[in-house]
Coordinates of C-alpha atoms in Angstrom, one line a residue:
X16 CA -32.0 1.6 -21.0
X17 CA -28.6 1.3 -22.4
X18 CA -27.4 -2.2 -21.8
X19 CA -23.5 -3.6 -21.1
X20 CA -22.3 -7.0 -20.8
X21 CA -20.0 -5.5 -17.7
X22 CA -20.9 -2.7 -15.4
X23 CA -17.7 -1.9 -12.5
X24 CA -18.8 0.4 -9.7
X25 CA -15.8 2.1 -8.7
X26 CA -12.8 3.3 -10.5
X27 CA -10.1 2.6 -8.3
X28 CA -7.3 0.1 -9.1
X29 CA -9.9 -3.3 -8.9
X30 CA -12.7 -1.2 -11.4
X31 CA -10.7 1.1 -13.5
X32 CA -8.5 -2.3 -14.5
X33 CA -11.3 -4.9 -14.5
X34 CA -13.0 -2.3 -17.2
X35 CA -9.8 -2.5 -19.1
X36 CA -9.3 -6.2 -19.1
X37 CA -13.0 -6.9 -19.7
X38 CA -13.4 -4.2 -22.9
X39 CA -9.8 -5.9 -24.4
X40 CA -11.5 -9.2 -24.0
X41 CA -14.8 -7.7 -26.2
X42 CA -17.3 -7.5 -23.5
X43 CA -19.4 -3.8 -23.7
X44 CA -18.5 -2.1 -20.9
X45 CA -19.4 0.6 -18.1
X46 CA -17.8 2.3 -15.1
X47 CA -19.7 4.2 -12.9
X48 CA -17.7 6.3 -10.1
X49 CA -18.1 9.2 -7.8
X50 CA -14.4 10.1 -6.9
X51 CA -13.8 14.2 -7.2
X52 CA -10.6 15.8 -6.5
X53 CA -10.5 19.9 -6.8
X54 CA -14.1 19.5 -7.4
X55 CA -13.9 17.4 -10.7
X56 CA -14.3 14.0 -11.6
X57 CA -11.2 11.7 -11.2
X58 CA -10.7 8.5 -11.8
X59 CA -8.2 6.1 -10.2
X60 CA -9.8 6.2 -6.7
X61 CA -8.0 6.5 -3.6
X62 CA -4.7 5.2 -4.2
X63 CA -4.0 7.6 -7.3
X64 CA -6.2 10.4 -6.0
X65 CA -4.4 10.3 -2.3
X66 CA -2.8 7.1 -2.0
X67 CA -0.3 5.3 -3.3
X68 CA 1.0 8.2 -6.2
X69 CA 1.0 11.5 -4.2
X70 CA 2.3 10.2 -0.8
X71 CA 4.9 8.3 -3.0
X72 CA 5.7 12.0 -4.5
X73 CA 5.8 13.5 -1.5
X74 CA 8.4 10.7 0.3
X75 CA 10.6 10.8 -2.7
X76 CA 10.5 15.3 -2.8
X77 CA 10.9 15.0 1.1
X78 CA 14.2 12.4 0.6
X79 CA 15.6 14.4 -2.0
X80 CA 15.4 17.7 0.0
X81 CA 16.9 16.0 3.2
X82 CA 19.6 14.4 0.8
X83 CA 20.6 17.8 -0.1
X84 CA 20.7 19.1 3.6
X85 CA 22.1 16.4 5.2
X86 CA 24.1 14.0 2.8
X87 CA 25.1 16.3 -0.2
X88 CA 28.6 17.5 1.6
X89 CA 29.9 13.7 2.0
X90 CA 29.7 13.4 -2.0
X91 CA 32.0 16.9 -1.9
X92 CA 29.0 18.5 -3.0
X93 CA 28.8 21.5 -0.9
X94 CA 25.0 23.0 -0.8
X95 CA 24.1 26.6 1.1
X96 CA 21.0 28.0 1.7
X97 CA 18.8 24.9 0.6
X98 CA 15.0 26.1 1.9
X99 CA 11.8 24.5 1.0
X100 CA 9.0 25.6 -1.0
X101 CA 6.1 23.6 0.3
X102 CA 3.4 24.8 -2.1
X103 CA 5.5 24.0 -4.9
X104 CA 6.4 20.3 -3.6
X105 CA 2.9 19.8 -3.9
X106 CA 1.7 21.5 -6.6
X107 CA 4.4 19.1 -8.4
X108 CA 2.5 16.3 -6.3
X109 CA -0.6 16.8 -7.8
X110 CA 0.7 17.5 -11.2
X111 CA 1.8 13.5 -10.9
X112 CA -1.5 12.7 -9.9
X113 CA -3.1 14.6 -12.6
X114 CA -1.5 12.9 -15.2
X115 CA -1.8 9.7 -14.0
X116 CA -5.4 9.9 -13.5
X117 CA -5.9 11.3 -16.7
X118 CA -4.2 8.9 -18.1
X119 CA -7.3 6.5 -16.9
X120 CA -9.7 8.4 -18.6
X121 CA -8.0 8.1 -22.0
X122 CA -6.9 4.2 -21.7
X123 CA -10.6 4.5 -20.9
X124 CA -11.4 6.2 -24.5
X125 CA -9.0 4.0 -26.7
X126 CA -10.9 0.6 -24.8
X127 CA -14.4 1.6 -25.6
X128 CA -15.3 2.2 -21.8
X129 CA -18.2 3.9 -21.1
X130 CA -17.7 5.9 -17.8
X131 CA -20.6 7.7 -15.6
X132 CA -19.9 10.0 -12.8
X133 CA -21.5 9.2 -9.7
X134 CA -22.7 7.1 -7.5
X135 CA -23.4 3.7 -8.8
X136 CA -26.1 1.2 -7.1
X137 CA -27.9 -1.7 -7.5
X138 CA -31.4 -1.2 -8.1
X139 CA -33.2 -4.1 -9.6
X140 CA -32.7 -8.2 -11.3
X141 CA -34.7 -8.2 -14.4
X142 CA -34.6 -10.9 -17.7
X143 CA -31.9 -8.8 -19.1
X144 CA -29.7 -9.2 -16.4
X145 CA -29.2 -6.1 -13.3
X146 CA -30.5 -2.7 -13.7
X147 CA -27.8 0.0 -12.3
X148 CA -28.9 3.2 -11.4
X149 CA -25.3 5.0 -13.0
X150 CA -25.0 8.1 -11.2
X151 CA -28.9 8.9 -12.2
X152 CA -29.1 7.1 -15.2
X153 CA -30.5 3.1 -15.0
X154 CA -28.4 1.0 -17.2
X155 CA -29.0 -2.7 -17.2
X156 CA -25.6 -5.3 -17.8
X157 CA -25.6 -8.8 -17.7
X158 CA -22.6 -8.6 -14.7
X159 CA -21.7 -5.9 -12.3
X160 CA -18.5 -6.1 -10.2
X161 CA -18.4 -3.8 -7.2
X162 CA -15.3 -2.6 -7.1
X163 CA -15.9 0.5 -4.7
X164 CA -12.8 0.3 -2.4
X165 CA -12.2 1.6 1.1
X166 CA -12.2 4.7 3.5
X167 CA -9.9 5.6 6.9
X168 CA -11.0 4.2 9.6
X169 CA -12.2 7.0 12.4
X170 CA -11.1 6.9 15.7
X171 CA -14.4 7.3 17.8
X172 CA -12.3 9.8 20.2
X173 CA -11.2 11.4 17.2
X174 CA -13.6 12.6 14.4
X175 CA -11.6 13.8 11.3
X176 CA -11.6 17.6 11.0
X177 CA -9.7 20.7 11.9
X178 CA -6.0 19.4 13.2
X179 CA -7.2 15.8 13.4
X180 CA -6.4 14.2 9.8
X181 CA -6.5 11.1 7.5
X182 CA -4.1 10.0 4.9
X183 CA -5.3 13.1 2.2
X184 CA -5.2 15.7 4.9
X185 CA -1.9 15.0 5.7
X186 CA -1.1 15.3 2.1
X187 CA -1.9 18.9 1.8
X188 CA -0.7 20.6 4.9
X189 CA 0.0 24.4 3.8
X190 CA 2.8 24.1 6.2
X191 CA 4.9 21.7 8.5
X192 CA 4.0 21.5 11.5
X193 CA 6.0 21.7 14.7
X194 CA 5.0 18.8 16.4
X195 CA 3.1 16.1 14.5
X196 CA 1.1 13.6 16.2
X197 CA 0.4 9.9 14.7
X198 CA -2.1 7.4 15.8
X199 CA -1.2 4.0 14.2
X200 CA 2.3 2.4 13.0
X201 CA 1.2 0.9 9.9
X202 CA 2.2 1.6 6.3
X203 CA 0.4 5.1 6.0
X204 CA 1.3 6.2 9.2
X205 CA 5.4 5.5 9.2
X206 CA 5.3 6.7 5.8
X207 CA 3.6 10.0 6.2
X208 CA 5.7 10.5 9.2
X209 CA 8.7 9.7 7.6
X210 CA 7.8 12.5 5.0
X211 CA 7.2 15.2 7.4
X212 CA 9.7 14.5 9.5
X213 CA 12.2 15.0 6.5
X214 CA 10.2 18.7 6.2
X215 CA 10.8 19.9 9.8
X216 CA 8.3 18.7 11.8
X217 CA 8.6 16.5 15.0
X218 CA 7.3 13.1 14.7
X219 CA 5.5 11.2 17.7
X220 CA 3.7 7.6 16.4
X221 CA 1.2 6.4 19.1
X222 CA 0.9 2.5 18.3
X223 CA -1.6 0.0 20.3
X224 CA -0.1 -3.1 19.3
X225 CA 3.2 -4.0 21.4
X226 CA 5.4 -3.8 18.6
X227 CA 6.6 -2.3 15.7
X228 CA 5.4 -4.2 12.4
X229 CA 4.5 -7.2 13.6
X230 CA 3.5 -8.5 11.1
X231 CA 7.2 -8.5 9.4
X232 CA 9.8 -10.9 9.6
X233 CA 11.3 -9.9 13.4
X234 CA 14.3 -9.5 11.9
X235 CA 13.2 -6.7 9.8
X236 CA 11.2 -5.2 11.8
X237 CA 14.0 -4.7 14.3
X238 CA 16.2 -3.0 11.8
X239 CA 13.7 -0.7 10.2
X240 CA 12.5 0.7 14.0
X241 CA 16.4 0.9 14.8
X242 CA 16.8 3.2 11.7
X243 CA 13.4 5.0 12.0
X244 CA 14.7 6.2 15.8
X245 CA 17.6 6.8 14.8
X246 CA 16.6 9.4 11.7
X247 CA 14.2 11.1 15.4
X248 CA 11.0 9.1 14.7
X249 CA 9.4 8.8 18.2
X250 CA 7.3 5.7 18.7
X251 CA 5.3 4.6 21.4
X252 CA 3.9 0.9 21.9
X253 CA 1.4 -0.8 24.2
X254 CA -0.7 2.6 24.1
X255 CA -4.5 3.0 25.2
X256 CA -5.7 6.7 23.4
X257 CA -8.3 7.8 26.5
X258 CA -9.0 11.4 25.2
X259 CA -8.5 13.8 21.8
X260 CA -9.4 16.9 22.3
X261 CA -8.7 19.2 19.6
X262 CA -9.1 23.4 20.0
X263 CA -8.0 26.4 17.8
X264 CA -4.4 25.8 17.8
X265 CA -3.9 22.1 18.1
X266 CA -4.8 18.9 19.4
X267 CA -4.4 17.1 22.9
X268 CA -4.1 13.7 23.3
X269 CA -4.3 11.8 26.6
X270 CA -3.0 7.7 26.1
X271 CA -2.1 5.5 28.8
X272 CA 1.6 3.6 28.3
X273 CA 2.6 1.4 30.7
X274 CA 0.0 1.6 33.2
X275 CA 1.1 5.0 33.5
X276 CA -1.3 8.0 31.9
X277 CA 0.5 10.9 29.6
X278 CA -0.3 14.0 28.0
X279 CA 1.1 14.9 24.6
X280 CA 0.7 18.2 22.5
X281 CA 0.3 18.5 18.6
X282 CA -0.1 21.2 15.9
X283 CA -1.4 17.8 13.5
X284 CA -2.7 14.9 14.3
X285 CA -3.0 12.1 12.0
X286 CA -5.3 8.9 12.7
X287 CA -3.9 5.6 10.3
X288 CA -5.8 2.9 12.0
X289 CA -7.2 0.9 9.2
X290 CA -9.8 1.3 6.6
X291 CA -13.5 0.2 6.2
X292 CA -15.0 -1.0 3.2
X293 CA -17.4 1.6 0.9
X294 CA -20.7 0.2 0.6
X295 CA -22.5 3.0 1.5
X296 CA -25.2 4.1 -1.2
X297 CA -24.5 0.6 -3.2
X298 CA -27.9 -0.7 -2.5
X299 CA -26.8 -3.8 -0.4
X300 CA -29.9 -3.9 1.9
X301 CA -32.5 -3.1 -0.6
X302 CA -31.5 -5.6 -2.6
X303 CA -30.4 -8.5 -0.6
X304 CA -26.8 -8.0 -1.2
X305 CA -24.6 -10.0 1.6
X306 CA -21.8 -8.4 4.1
X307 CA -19.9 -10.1 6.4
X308 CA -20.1 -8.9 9.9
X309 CA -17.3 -5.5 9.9
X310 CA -19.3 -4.7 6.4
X311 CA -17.0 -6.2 3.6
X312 CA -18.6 -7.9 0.5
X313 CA -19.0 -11.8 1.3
X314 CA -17.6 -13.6 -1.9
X315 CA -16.4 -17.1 -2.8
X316 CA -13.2 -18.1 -4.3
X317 CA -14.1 -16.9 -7.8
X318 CA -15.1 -13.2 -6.3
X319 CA -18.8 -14.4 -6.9
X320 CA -21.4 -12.6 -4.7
X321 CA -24.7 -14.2 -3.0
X322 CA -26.5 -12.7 -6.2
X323 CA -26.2 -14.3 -9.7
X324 CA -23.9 -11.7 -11.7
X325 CA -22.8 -9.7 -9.6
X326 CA -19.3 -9.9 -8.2
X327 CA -17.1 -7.9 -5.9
X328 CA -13.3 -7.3 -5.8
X329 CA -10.8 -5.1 -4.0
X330 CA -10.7 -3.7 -0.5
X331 CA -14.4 -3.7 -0.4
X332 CA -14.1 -7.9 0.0
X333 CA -11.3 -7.2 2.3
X334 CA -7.3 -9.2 2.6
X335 CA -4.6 -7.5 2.0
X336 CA -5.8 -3.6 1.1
X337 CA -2.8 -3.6 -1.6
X338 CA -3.4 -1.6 -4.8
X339 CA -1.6 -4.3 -6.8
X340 CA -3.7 -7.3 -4.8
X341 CA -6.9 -5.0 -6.4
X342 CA -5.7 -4.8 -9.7
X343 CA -4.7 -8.6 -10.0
X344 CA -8.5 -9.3 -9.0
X345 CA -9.7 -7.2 -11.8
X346 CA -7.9 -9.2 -14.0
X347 CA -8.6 -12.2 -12.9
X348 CA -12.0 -11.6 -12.7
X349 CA -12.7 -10.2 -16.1
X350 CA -10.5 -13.6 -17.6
X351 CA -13.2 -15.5 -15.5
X352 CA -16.2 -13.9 -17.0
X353 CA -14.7 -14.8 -20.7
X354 CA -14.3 -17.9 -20.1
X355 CA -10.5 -17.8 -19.5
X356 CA -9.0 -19.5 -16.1
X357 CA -8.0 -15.9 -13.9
X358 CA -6.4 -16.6 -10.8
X359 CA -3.8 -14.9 -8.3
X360 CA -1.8 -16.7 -5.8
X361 CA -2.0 -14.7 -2.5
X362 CA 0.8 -16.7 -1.0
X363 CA 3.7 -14.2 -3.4
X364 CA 1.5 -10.9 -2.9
X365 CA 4.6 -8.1 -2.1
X366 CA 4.4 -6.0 0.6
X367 CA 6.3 -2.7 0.3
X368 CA 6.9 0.5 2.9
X369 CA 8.5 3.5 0.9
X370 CA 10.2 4.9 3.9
X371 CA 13.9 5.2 3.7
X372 CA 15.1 3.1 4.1
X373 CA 12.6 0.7 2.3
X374 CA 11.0 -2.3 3.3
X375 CA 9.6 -5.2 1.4
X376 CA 8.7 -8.9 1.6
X377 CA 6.5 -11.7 0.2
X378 CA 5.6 -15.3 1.6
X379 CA 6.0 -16.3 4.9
X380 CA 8.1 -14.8 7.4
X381 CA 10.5 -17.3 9.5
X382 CA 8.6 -18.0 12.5
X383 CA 5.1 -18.2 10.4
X384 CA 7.5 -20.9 8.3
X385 CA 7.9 -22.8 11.2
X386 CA 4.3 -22.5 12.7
X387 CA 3.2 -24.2 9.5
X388 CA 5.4 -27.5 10.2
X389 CA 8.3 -26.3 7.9
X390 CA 12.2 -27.2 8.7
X391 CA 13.8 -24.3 7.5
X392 CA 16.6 -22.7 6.8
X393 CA 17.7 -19.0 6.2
X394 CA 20.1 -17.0 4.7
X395 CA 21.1 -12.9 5.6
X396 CA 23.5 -10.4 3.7
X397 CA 23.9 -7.1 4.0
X398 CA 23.6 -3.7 2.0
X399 CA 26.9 -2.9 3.6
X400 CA 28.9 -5.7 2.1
X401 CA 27.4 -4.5 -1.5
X402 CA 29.5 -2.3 -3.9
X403 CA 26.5 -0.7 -5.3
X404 CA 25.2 0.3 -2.3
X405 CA 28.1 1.8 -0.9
X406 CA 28.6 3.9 -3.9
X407 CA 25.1 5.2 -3.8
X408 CA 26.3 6.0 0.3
X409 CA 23.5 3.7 1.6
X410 CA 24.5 0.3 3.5
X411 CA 21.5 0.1 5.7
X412 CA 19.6 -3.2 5.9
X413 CA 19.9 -6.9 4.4
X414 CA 17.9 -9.4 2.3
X415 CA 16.5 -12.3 4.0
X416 CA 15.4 -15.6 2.0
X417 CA 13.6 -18.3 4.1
X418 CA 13.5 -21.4 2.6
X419 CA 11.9 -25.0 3.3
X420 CA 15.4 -27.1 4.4
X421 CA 14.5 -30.2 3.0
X422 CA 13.3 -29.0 -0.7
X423 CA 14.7 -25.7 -0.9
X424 CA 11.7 -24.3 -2.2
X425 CA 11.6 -20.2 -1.1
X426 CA 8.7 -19.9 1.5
X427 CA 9.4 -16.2 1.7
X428 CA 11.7 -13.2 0.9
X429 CA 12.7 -10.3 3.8
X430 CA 14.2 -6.7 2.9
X431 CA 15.0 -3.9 4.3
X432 CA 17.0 -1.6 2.4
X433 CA 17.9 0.7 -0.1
X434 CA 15.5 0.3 -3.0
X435 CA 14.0 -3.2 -2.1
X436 CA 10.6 -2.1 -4.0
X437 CA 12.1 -2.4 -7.4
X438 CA 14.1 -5.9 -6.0
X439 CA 10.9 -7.8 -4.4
X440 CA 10.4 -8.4 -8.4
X441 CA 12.3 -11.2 -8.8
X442 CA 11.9 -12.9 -5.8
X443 CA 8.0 -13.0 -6.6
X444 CA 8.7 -14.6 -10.3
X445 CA 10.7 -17.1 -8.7
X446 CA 8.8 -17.9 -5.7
X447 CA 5.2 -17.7 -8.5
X448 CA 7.3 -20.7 -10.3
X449 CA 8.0 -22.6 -7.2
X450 CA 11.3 -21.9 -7.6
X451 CA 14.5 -22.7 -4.8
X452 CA 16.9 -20.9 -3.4
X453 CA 19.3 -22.4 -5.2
X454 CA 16.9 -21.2 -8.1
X455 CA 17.8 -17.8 -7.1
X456 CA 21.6 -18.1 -6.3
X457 CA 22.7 -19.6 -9.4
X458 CA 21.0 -16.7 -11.0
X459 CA 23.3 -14.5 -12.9
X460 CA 22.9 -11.0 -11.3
X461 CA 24.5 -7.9 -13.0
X462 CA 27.7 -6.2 -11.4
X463 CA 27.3 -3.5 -9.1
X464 CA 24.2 -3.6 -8.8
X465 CA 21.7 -3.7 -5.6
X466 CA 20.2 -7.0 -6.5
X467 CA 23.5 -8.9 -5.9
X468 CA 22.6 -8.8 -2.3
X469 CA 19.5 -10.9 -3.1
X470 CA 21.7 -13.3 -4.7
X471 CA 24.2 -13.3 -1.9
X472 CA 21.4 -13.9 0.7
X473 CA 19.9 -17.1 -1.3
X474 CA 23.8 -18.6 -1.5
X475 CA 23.7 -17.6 2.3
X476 CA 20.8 -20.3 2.9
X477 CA 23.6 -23.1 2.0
X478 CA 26.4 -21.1 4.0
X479 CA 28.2 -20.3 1.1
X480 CA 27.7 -16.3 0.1
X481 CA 30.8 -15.0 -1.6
X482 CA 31.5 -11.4 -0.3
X483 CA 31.1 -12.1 3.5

């Protein structure tokens, strides 16, 4: 057998960069994974296969197009006849994605990384460490990390299939549909919407939970569901689904809101409820491998499993389901095996919706601040007091900094606004250094630019911002 100091099952974010780190740091090492998009091996699992990259090609082909339509003509630039051509939006959608996740399998080729198709599983412990049967070949390595990421959860009442979709069906419709039906108001769900909305279609979101983002800063959430209504997002709270019943045409759905029951009709439905962890085919209960009770991969602070060498990172242990939170892991965890102190501090993790407008945060929000004993004090400026955003003729939203009142220190950062993905950057250096939000305002921020507003909001938390 062909023996490795590292073996990753899975090639998503966690394995593809935990193979990476490990073969820079001179271990011999494997990747085994089954991913297949168009019928061919493809690395990168689901976020670059249909995750993260083509629904963030999609929202940014879907703005542009709605840009032109609707918001061209107040820049005097006076557009007729604009029209979409859906198959070539995403034909350009999955060129992105092509090139990204070939780009996997070269960095694999220049770092010495072996990589097997298929699916990986643990077979057997033996003297030279665990044999892995690699997509039908055993291979023994001294430590395996299971890295094999997550799948959407199914809604019982509605099995995936036909009109009733998960995140990478509703990436390839072959045409907008009229009405388009949503279960869930999470990330995937107000993003996808947000896309085909832009497109034509009419957008209902069916949410259980009372509220919209709850687990935002209030203040952010407010904003964002004030802007996503007013762009002709439909949302619905507090809702019970009691039937799905798809035909030919379409799908019904039957939901209870408010004690009262309703009917709606839809040419799509898409069900974002959360994801479950893969684990299927990995061996687990032939060889003794320990789950915690809804199926993720029990391990302890250093991502070690019940089993000696073998480790597990990424959504299949569960947290945040954050691409970035999975590569981080990787990292970490290949430092650990050499010796090397890996870490990452889940208290500055960024959290980042790519609607439009955007919305991003890290740490705790204000009322979490104050559940946790803190004194605080925050300070709020807007997009619309900014040159920069002006210009670019988008004022929506604010920057929020919530700070500890009696040592300054930055317990979290709030945004929602116009390209608050690219301006959570900062804030998470800062807050990773323990930084204040003094730290922050007597940072010297370019001129016009988007990130004065982050400035402005951390002088805000003393009650002295400049331009309001």
């Amino acid at each position: 057998m062909d023996a490795y100091d590292v073996l990753v099952i899975g090639g998503g974010p966690a394995g593809y960069v935990a193979a990476i780190r490990a073969a820079q740091l001179g271990f011999r090492v494997a990747c085994v994974d089954a991913f297949e998009r168009g019928g061919k091996p493809s690395l990168g699992g689901t976020c670059l296969n249909v995750g993260c990259i083509p629904s963030k090609a999609l929202l940014d082909s879907s703005e542009r197009f709605e840009m032109i339509r609707h918001d061209a003509a107040e820049h005097g630039i006076q557009v007729e006849g604009a029209r979409l051509d859906l198959a070539k939006m995403l034909a350009r959608k999955e060129g992105v994605v092509d090139k990204l996740t070939g780009g996997i399998a070269y960095l694999f080729k220049k770092n010495k990384v072996t990589s097997f198709h298929g699916v990986g599983r643990l077979v057997r412990q033996d003297e030279g460490g665990w044999v892995v049967d690699a997509a039908g070949t055993e291979v023994v390595a001294r430590h395996v990390i299971v890295a094999t990421g997550s799948s959407p959860r199914e809604l019982p009442l509605a099995p995936f299939g036909g009109h009733v979709v998960e995140n990478s069906g509703a990436l390839a419709f072959e045409a907008v549909p009229g009405q388009l039906g949503i279960i869930g108001a999470g990330v995937i769900g107000v993003e996808l919407g947000s896309v085909w909305r832009r497109l034509g279609a009419q957008v209902t979101i069916l949410e259980a939970l009372p509220g919209f983002l709850m687990a935002a800063d209030e203040a952010v959430s407010k904003e964002a569901l004030k802007q996503f209504q007013k762009q002709g997002l439909k949302f619905h709270f507090g809702v019970q689904i009691t039937a799905v019943t798809p035909d030919e045409s379409g799908v019904t759905v039957t939901y209870t809101e408010k004690e009262q029951e309703m009917t709606a009709r839809f040419d799509k439905l898409i069900v974002s409820i959360g994801r479950v962890p893969n684990t299927a085919g990995l061996g687990a209960e032939a060889v003794g491998l320990e789950l915690d009770e809804r199926g993720f991969v029990k391990v302890d602070s250093h991502y070690r499993t019940n089993l000696p060498g073998v480790y597990a990172i990424g959504d299949v242990i569960g947290g945040a389901m954050l691409a970035h939170k999975a590569e981080e892991e990787g990292v970490a965890l290949a430092e650990t095996l050499a010796g090397q102190a890996g870490h990452v501090n889940y208290d500055v993790i960024p959290w980042v919706i790519y609607t439009s407008p955007e919305i991003a945060w890290a740490g705790l929000t204000e009322q979490q601040a104050r559940d946790k004993g803190h004194t605080v004090k925050t300070g709020q400026f807007p997009f619309s007091a900014n040159g920069r955003a002006l210009g670019h003729g988008d004022p929506r939203g604010f920057v929020k900094v919530v700070a500890d009142a009696d040592t300054d220190r930055i317990l979290g950062v709030h945004m929602v606004g116009p390209n608050v993905s690219e301006l959570m950057g900062e804030v998470v250096a800062i807050m990773e250094f323990g930084g204040s939000a003094e730290d922050l305002a007597r940072t010297v921020h370019a001129h016009p630019t988007l990130s004065e507003v982050v400035k402005e909001a951390a002088l805000a938390v003393d009650k002295r911002a400049l331009h309001l």
